[in-house]
Coordinates of C-alpha atoms and ligand atoms in Angstrom, one line a residue:
M1 CA 58.2 83.6 -75.3
S2 CA 61.8 84.9 -75.6
K3 CA 64.7 82.6 -76.3
K4 CA 66.3 81.0 -73.2
I5 CA 69.7 82.1 -72.3
T6 CA 72.1 79.2 -71.8
S7 CA 75.6 78.8 -70.3
I8 CA 78.7 79.4 -72.3
R9 CA 80.1 76.5 -74.2
G10 CA 82.7 74.6 -72.2
M11 CA 81.7 76.3 -69.0
N12 CA 79.8 73.9 -66.7
D13 CA 77.3 74.3 -63.9
I14 CA 78.1 72.1 -61.0
L15 CA 74.7 71.0 -59.7
P16 CA 73.6 70.1 -56.1
Q17 CA 73.7 66.5 -57.1
Q18 CA 77.4 66.8 -57.9
T19 CA 78.6 69.2 -55.3
P20 CA 78.9 66.6 -52.5
L21 CA 81.6 64.8 -54.4
W22 CA 83.3 68.1 -55.2
Q23 CA 83.2 69.1 -51.5
W24 CA 84.5 65.6 -50.5
L25 CA 87.4 66.0 -52.9
E26 CA 88.2 69.5 -51.8
D27 CA 88.1 68.5 -48.1
K28 CA 90.4 65.6 -48.6
V29 CA 92.9 67.8 -50.5
R30 CA 92.7 70.5 -47.9
G31 CA 93.4 67.9 -45.2
V32 CA 96.5 66.6 -47.0
L33 CA 97.8 70.2 -47.6
A34 CA 97.3 71.0 -43.9
A35 CA 99.2 67.9 -43.0
Y36 CA 102.3 69.3 -44.9
G37 CA 101.9 72.8 -43.4
Y38 CA 101.0 74.5 -46.7
Q39 CA 99.2 77.8 -46.6
E40 CA 96.5 79.0 -48.8
I41 CA 96.8 82.1 -51.1
R42 CA 93.9 83.6 -53.0
T43 CA 94.5 85.9 -55.9
P44 CA 92.1 87.6 -58.4
I45 CA 90.8 85.8 -61.4
L46 CA 91.7 88.7 -63.7
E47 CA 95.3 89.8 -64.2
Q48 CA 97.1 92.1 -66.6
T49 CA 97.7 90.2 -69.8
D50 CA 101.4 90.8 -69.7
L51 CA 101.7 88.7 -66.6
F52 CA 100.8 85.6 -68.5
K53 CA 102.6 86.6 -71.7
R54 CA 105.8 87.0 -69.7
G55 CA 105.2 84.2 -67.2
I56 CA 104.0 81.4 -69.4
G57 CA 105.8 82.4 -72.6
E58 CA 104.7 83.9 -75.9
V59 CA 105.0 80.8 -78.0
T60 CA 103.1 78.4 -75.8
D61 CA 99.7 77.0 -76.7
I62 CA 98.1 78.8 -73.8
V63 CA 99.3 82.3 -74.8
E64 CA 99.1 81.9 -78.5
K65 CA 95.5 80.6 -78.7
E66 CA 93.8 79.8 -75.4
M67 CA 93.6 82.9 -73.4
Y68 CA 90.4 84.9 -72.7
T69 CA 91.8 88.4 -73.2
F70 CA 89.8 91.6 -73.4
E71 CA 90.0 95.3 -73.0
D72 CA 88.8 96.8 -69.7
R73 CA 86.7 99.9 -70.0
N74 CA 89.7 102.1 -69.6
G75 CA 91.7 100.3 -72.3
D76 CA 93.9 98.0 -70.2
S77 CA 94.4 94.5 -71.6
L78 CA 93.2 92.0 -69.0
T79 CA 93.1 88.2 -69.1
L80 CA 91.1 85.6 -67.2
R81 CA 93.8 83.5 -65.6
P82 CA 94.6 80.3 -67.6
E83 CA 96.6 78.8 -64.7
G84 CA 97.6 79.7 -61.2
T85 CA 101.4 79.9 -61.0
A86 CA 102.0 83.2 -62.6
S87 CA 99.4 84.9 -60.3
C88 CA 100.8 83.2 -57.3
V89 CA 104.4 84.5 -58.1
R90 CA 103.0 87.9 -58.8
A91 CA 101.2 88.1 -55.5
A92 CA 104.0 86.6 -53.5
E93 CA 106.5 89.0 -55.0
E94 CA 104.2 92.0 -54.7
H95 CA 103.7 91.4 -50.9
G96 CA 107.3 90.6 -50.1
L97 CA 106.7 86.9 -49.4
L98 CA 109.7 85.8 -51.4
Y99 CA 112.4 87.9 -49.7
N100 CA 114.8 85.8 -47.6
Q101 CA 112.3 83.2 -46.7
T102 CA 110.8 80.0 -47.8
Q103 CA 107.1 79.5 -48.6
R104 CA 104.8 76.5 -49.0
L105 CA 101.6 77.8 -50.6
W106 CA 98.5 76.4 -52.3
Y107 CA 95.6 77.9 -54.2
A108 CA 92.3 76.6 -55.6
G109 CA 89.9 78.0 -58.1
P110 CA 88.6 78.3 -61.7
M111 CA 91.0 78.7 -64.7
F112 CA 90.0 79.7 -68.2
R113 CA 91.3 78.5 -71.5
H114 CA 89.7 78.7 -74.9
E115 CA 90.1 75.1 -75.9
R116 CA 87.9 72.7 -77.8
P117 CA 85.6 71.3 -75.2
Q118 CA 85.5 67.5 -74.7
A119 CA 85.4 65.1 -71.9
G120 CA 88.1 66.2 -69.4
R121 CA 88.7 69.5 -71.3
Y122 CA 86.7 72.6 -70.6
R123 CA 86.9 76.3 -71.0
Q124 CA 86.4 77.0 -67.4
F125 CA 87.9 74.3 -65.2
H126 CA 89.2 74.1 -61.7
Q127 CA 92.7 73.5 -60.3
I128 CA 94.2 73.1 -57.0
G129 CA 97.9 73.8 -57.0
V130 CA 100.9 74.0 -54.7
E131 CA 103.8 76.4 -55.1
T132 CA 107.0 76.4 -53.0
F133 CA 109.6 79.1 -53.0
G134 CA 113.1 79.5 -51.7
M135 CA 114.3 75.9 -51.7
D136 CA 116.7 74.7 -54.3
G137 CA 117.5 71.1 -53.3
P138 CA 115.8 67.9 -54.6
D139 CA 114.3 67.3 -51.2
I140 CA 111.5 69.8 -51.8
D141 CA 110.9 68.3 -55.3
A142 CA 110.5 65.0 -53.5
E143 CA 108.2 66.5 -50.9
V144 CA 105.7 67.9 -53.4
I145 CA 105.6 64.6 -55.1
L146 CA 105.1 62.8 -51.8
L147 CA 102.3 65.2 -51.0
S148 CA 100.6 64.4 -54.3
A149 CA 101.1 60.6 -53.7
R150 CA 99.4 61.0 -50.3
L151 CA 96.5 62.7 -52.0
W152 CA 95.9 59.8 -54.3
K153 CA 95.9 57.5 -51.3
A154 CA 93.4 59.8 -49.4
L155 CA 91.2 59.8 -52.5
G156 CA 91.4 56.0 -53.1
L157 CA 93.0 56.7 -56.5
S158 CA 96.5 55.2 -56.0
D159 CA 95.9 52.3 -58.3
Q160 CA 94.6 54.6 -61.0
V161 CA 97.6 56.9 -61.5
T162 CA 101.3 56.6 -62.4
L163 CA 104.1 59.1 -62.0
E164 CA 106.2 60.1 -64.9
L165 CA 109.4 62.0 -64.4
N166 CA 112.0 63.9 -66.5
S167 CA 114.6 66.6 -66.1
L168 CA 114.8 69.6 -68.5
G169 CA 118.2 70.9 -67.4
D170 CA 118.6 74.6 -67.5
A171 CA 117.8 77.1 -70.3
E172 CA 121.3 76.7 -71.9
D173 CA 121.0 72.9 -71.9
R174 CA 117.6 73.2 -73.6
A175 CA 118.9 75.7 -76.1
R176 CA 121.7 73.3 -77.1
Y177 CA 119.3 70.4 -77.2
R178 CA 116.8 72.4 -79.2
D179 CA 119.4 73.0 -81.9
A180 CA 120.3 69.3 -82.1
L181 CA 116.6 68.3 -82.1
V182 CA 115.7 70.8 -84.8
A183 CA 118.6 69.7 -87.0
Y184 CA 117.5 66.0 -86.6
L185 CA 113.8 66.7 -87.1
R186 CA 114.4 68.9 -90.2
E187 CA 116.1 65.9 -91.9
H188 CA 112.8 63.9 -91.3
S189 CA 110.3 66.7 -91.7
E190 CA 108.4 64.9 -94.4
R191 CA 107.4 62.2 -91.9
L192 CA 106.1 64.7 -89.3
D193 CA 102.5 65.6 -88.8
D194 CA 101.5 69.2 -89.8
D195 CA 101.2 70.3 -86.2
S196 CA 104.7 69.1 -85.4
R197 CA 106.1 70.7 -88.5
R198 CA 104.7 74.0 -87.3
R199 CA 106.0 73.5 -83.8
L200 CA 109.4 72.6 -85.2
E201 CA 109.8 76.3 -86.2
R202 CA 108.1 77.9 -83.2
N203 CA 108.6 75.7 -80.1
P204 CA 110.4 72.5 -81.2
L205 CA 110.5 70.8 -77.7
R206 CA 106.7 70.5 -78.0
V207 CA 107.2 68.1 -80.9
L208 CA 108.2 65.6 -78.2
D209 CA 104.6 65.8 -77.0
S210 CA 103.1 64.7 -80.3
K211 CA 100.6 61.8 -80.3
D212 CA 101.0 61.3 -84.0
A213 CA 102.2 57.8 -84.8
G214 CA 104.5 58.9 -87.7
T215 CA 106.1 61.6 -85.6
R216 CA 106.5 59.3 -82.7
E217 CA 108.4 56.9 -84.9
V218 CA 110.8 59.7 -86.0
L219 CA 111.2 60.7 -82.3
E220 CA 112.5 57.2 -81.4
Q221 CA 115.9 57.9 -83.0
A222 CA 115.9 61.6 -82.0
P223 CA 118.7 63.0 -79.7
R224 CA 117.8 62.7 -76.0
L225 CA 117.6 65.7 -73.8
E226 CA 119.3 63.7 -71.1
A227 CA 122.6 63.7 -73.0
F228 CA 122.6 67.6 -72.8
L229 CA 122.0 68.0 -69.1
N230 CA 124.7 70.0 -67.2
D231 CA 126.3 68.3 -64.1
D232 CA 124.2 70.3 -61.6
A233 CA 120.9 69.3 -63.2
R234 CA 122.1 65.7 -63.6
E235 CA 123.0 65.5 -60.0
H236 CA 119.8 67.2 -58.8
F237 CA 117.8 64.6 -60.8
R238 CA 119.8 61.7 -59.6
R239 CA 119.3 62.7 -56.0
L240 CA 115.5 63.3 -56.5
C241 CA 115.2 59.8 -57.9
A242 CA 117.1 58.4 -54.9
L243 CA 114.8 60.3 -52.5
L244 CA 111.7 58.9 -54.3
E245 CA 113.1 55.4 -54.2
A246 CA 113.8 55.7 -50.5
A247 CA 110.3 56.9 -49.9
G248 CA 108.8 54.0 -51.9
I249 CA 107.4 56.1 -54.7
E250 CA 107.3 54.3 -58.0
Y251 CA 108.0 56.4 -61.1
R252 CA 108.6 56.0 -64.8
L253 CA 111.3 58.0 -66.6
N254 CA 109.8 59.7 -69.6
P255 CA 112.4 61.4 -71.8
Y256 CA 109.6 63.0 -73.9
L257 CA 107.9 64.7 -71.0
V258 CA 108.5 68.5 -71.6
R259 CA 105.3 70.2 -70.4
G260 CA 103.6 73.0 -72.3
L261 CA 104.8 76.0 -70.3
D262 CA 108.1 77.7 -70.8
Y263 CA 108.9 78.3 -67.2
Y264 CA 109.9 74.8 -66.2
G265 CA 113.5 73.7 -65.7
K266 CA 115.2 70.7 -64.1
T267 CA 112.5 68.5 -62.6
V268 CA 109.2 68.0 -64.5
F269 CA 106.5 65.4 -63.6
E270 CA 103.0 64.3 -64.4
W271 CA 100.6 61.9 -62.8
T272 CA 98.6 60.2 -65.5
T273 CA 95.8 57.7 -65.7
R274 CA 94.6 55.4 -68.4
A275 CA 91.0 55.6 -67.2
L276 CA 90.1 58.9 -69.0
G277 CA 91.1 58.3 -72.6
A278 CA 93.1 61.1 -74.2
Q279 CA 92.8 63.5 -71.3
G280 CA 95.1 61.4 -69.1
T281 CA 97.1 63.9 -67.1
V282 CA 95.5 64.6 -63.7
C283 CA 98.4 66.5 -62.1
A284 CA 101.4 68.2 -63.6
G285 CA 104.3 70.2 -62.2
G286 CA 107.9 70.8 -61.8
R287 CA 110.7 73.2 -60.9
Y288 CA 110.6 76.8 -62.2
D289 CA 113.7 78.5 -60.8
G290 CA 113.7 81.1 -63.5
L291 CA 110.1 82.5 -63.2
V292 CA 110.4 84.9 -60.3
A293 CA 113.3 86.7 -62.0
Q294 CA 111.5 86.6 -65.3
L295 CA 108.6 88.5 -63.6
G296 CA 110.9 91.1 -62.2
G297 CA 111.9 89.6 -58.8
K298 CA 115.2 88.3 -57.5
P299 CA 116.2 84.8 -58.7
T300 CA 114.2 82.4 -56.4
P301 CA 114.1 78.6 -56.6
A302 CA 110.5 77.3 -56.9
V303 CA 108.7 74.0 -57.4
G304 CA 105.0 73.3 -57.7
F305 CA 102.2 71.4 -59.4
A306 CA 98.6 71.8 -60.4
M307 CA 95.9 69.2 -60.6
G308 CA 92.7 69.4 -62.6
L309 CA 89.7 68.8 -60.5
E310 CA 87.3 67.9 -63.3
R311 CA 89.5 64.9 -64.3
L312 CA 89.8 63.8 -60.7
I313 CA 86.0 64.0 -60.4
L314 CA 85.6 61.8 -63.5
L315 CA 88.0 59.3 -61.8
L316 CA 86.1 59.5 -58.5
E317 CA 82.8 59.0 -60.2
Q318 CA 84.1 55.7 -61.5
Q319 CA 85.1 54.7 -57.9
N320 CA 81.9 56.0 -56.4
P321 CA 83.2 56.7 -52.8
E322 CA 80.7 56.7 -50.0
L323 CA 79.9 60.3 -49.1
P324 CA 78.4 61.6 -45.9
A325 CA 74.7 62.5 -46.4
P326 CA 74.2 66.2 -46.3
V327 CA 70.9 65.9 -44.4
A328 CA 70.6 63.7 -41.3
L329 CA 67.3 64.8 -39.8
Y330 CA 64.0 66.0 -41.4
I331 CA 61.5 67.6 -39.2
A332 CA 57.9 67.2 -40.4
A333 CA 55.4 69.7 -39.0
M334 CA 51.8 68.5 -38.8
G335 CA 49.2 71.1 -38.2
E336 CA 49.7 74.5 -36.6
V337 CA 53.1 73.8 -35.2
Q338 CA 55.4 75.8 -37.5
S339 CA 56.8 77.9 -34.7
Q340 CA 57.5 74.9 -32.5
A341 CA 59.1 73.0 -35.4
L342 CA 61.4 75.9 -36.2
A343 CA 62.3 76.2 -32.5
L344 CA 62.9 72.4 -32.1
A345 CA 65.3 72.6 -35.1
E346 CA 67.2 75.5 -33.5
R347 CA 67.5 73.6 -30.2
L348 CA 68.8 70.5 -32.0
R349 CA 71.3 72.6 -34.0
D350 CA 72.6 73.9 -30.7
R351 CA 73.1 70.4 -29.4
L352 CA 74.2 68.6 -32.6
P353 CA 76.7 70.9 -34.4
G354 CA 77.6 69.7 -37.9
V355 CA 74.4 67.6 -38.3
G356 CA 72.3 68.6 -41.3
I357 CA 68.7 69.3 -40.1
V358 CA 66.0 70.4 -42.5
T359 CA 62.6 71.7 -41.3
H360 CA 59.7 71.1 -43.5
C361 CA 58.2 74.4 -44.7
G362 CA 55.0 75.0 -46.6
G363 CA 52.7 72.5 -44.9
G364 CA 51.2 69.6 -46.8
S365 CA 49.9 66.1 -45.9
F366 CA 51.7 63.6 -43.8
K367 CA 52.4 61.5 -46.8
S368 CA 53.9 64.3 -48.9
Q369 CA 56.0 65.4 -46.0
M370 CA 57.3 61.9 -45.5
K371 CA 58.1 61.6 -49.2
K372 CA 60.2 64.8 -49.0
A373 CA 61.9 63.4 -45.8
D374 CA 62.8 60.3 -47.7
R375 CA 64.1 62.1 -50.7
S376 CA 66.3 64.4 -48.6
G377 CA 68.4 61.4 -47.7
A378 CA 67.8 61.9 -43.9
R379 CA 68.3 59.0 -41.5
Y380 CA 65.4 60.1 -39.3
A381 CA 62.2 61.9 -39.7
L382 CA 61.2 63.8 -36.6
I383 CA 57.4 64.3 -36.6
L384 CA 55.9 67.1 -34.6
G385 CA 52.1 67.4 -34.3
E386 CA 49.9 69.3 -31.9
D387 CA 49.7 66.2 -29.6
E388 CA 53.5 65.9 -29.5
V389 CA 53.8 69.6 -28.7
A390 CA 51.2 69.3 -25.9
R391 CA 53.1 66.3 -24.3
G392 CA 56.7 67.7 -24.9
E393 CA 57.5 64.8 -27.1
V394 CA 58.7 64.1 -30.7
A395 CA 57.9 61.1 -32.9
V396 CA 61.0 59.6 -34.4
K397 CA 60.7 57.6 -37.6
P398 CA 63.8 55.8 -38.9
L399 CA 64.0 56.1 -42.6
R400 CA 67.1 54.0 -43.4
E401 CA 66.7 51.0 -41.1
D402 CA 64.0 48.5 -40.4
A403 CA 62.8 49.9 -37.0
E404 CA 59.6 51.1 -35.5
Q405 CA 58.6 54.7 -35.1
Q406 CA 58.7 55.7 -31.5
Q407 CA 57.8 58.6 -29.2
L408 CA 60.6 60.3 -27.3
P409 CA 60.5 63.1 -24.7
E410 CA 62.3 66.1 -26.2
T411 CA 64.6 66.2 -23.2
D412 CA 66.1 62.8 -24.3
L413 CA 66.0 63.5 -28.1
A414 CA 69.3 65.2 -28.7
D415 CA 71.3 62.5 -26.8
W416 CA 69.4 59.7 -28.4
L417 CA 70.1 61.1 -31.9
A418 CA 73.7 61.9 -31.2
E419 CA 74.4 58.3 -30.2
R420 CA 72.5 56.8 -33.2
L421 CA 74.1 59.1 -35.7
A422 CA 77.6 58.4 -34.3
R423 CA 76.9 54.7 -34.5
S424 CA 75.7 54.9 -38.1
Q425 CA 78.8 56.8 -39.1
A426 CA 81.2 54.3 -37.6
Ligands
ATP1 P1 96.9 69.0 -71.3 O1 98.1 68.3 -71.8 O2 95.9 68.0 -70.9 O3 96.3 70.0 -72.2 P2 98.2 71.0 -69.8 O4 99.6 70.6 -70.0 O5 97.7 72.1 -70.6 O6 97.3 69.7 -69.9 P3 98.5 72.2 -67.2 O7 98.5 73.6 -67.8 O8 99.8 71.7 -66.7 O9 97.9 71.2 -68.3 O10 97.4 72.0 -66.1 C1 97.5 71.0 -65.1 C2 96.3 70.2 -65.1 O11 95.1 71.0 -65.2 C3 96.2 69.2 -66.2 O12 96.9 68.1 -65.9 C4 94.7 68.9 -66.2 O13 94.3 68.0 -65.2 C5 94.1 70.2 -65.9 N1 93.7 70.9 -67.1 C6 94.4 71.6 -68.0 N2 93.7 72.1 -69.0 C7 92.4 71.7 -68.7 C8 91.1 72.0 -69.4 N3 91.0 72.7 -70.5 N4 90.0 71.4 -68.8 C9 90.1 70.6 -67.7 N5 91.2 70.4 -67.0 C10 92.4 70.9 -67.5
MG2 MG1 96.7 72.1 -72.5

């Protein structure tokens, strides 16, 4: 026998047992996005490598070591998208969506990063993100945060997550801050971990992210970015905080929050949880007014966020929300009634849109068909034998409640089922 071929490390199959929770999550998210009037955009999974190099920044973890980059057959360098923002900006700009107008967009789909796989960190993972364009005031920053807060409520996760907030100022503020931070950290470089010492040279703001205890101690006395903010950024942040307070959104100021992507400026935020160990960030975003111009467009204010669905699924699995059963009715066909069973199912699908109906295929004993009916999760087995067909009846066997099987004329069946199924959903 030849060796079995398996999936690629860090890239997961999502099995039928798990997809109902994924669909439930995705439906809830789509519902909230629709409630804010956001519109979906779909872009290719592959882009030119330069899009991410220019968009995300050459000295970020993603571009330096996490991208899946390869040569196309004609020699072009292509990359599997590691995140959604750069593609979204590319597409919006390419199709003239950013000229003289505002946009509220969202996207969903797989992202690819060559990281060390562990719980909550994979090489193919899924994000849903929102991106807004053309609005420069703190009100839109507040709106996307309100939207995310409503999402946690819809998912029953409000108690699990907290909002952290910071302002990064503009590029000049960060440049002046970077100099001050580097000067300070150099004085204490012997107390920094190796990773931070490397970052000190390449991307010093990322040292603020370090989880190393020694480094964190050094950081306590480090200069604060807040002191370097220009008046405009300071005022923007003050107004955002006031808007969030007026809306009743709790937040924690985190001066160390810098985010791993170069394109952010002014507002940055993260929703984090303690329930997932080290992989605690479930949603992250901020303002990136410089990105559109960096990718060749006109300067365009923009705010957005992305959330990782795998981490939300891990949280939801702990909560175990009640999901609608995919199958409500299972039609058992006893004897030579296959054609009548298929026809009955079609008539019921006409009358009961949205109700999952499975017709038993392949014959078998009454017992084995009932076992399959039970395993399908259906509320009712509808049993059709030659006698039932002759009388125009169907036998209805409740599978989830203590009630007797009964014979119903098919003319009454759809109404009877509609009423029972509605009652069991309420
Ligand atoms: P982290 O600090 O956890 O590496 P990040 O800063 O790289 O996250 P972003 O690029 O901002 O994350 O992506 C937003 C969200 O996407 C994260 O908060 C997380 O929920 C999810 N995410 C990022 N990388 C992965 C991954 N490799 N596997 C699963 N989810 C991920
Ligand atoms: Mg990362």
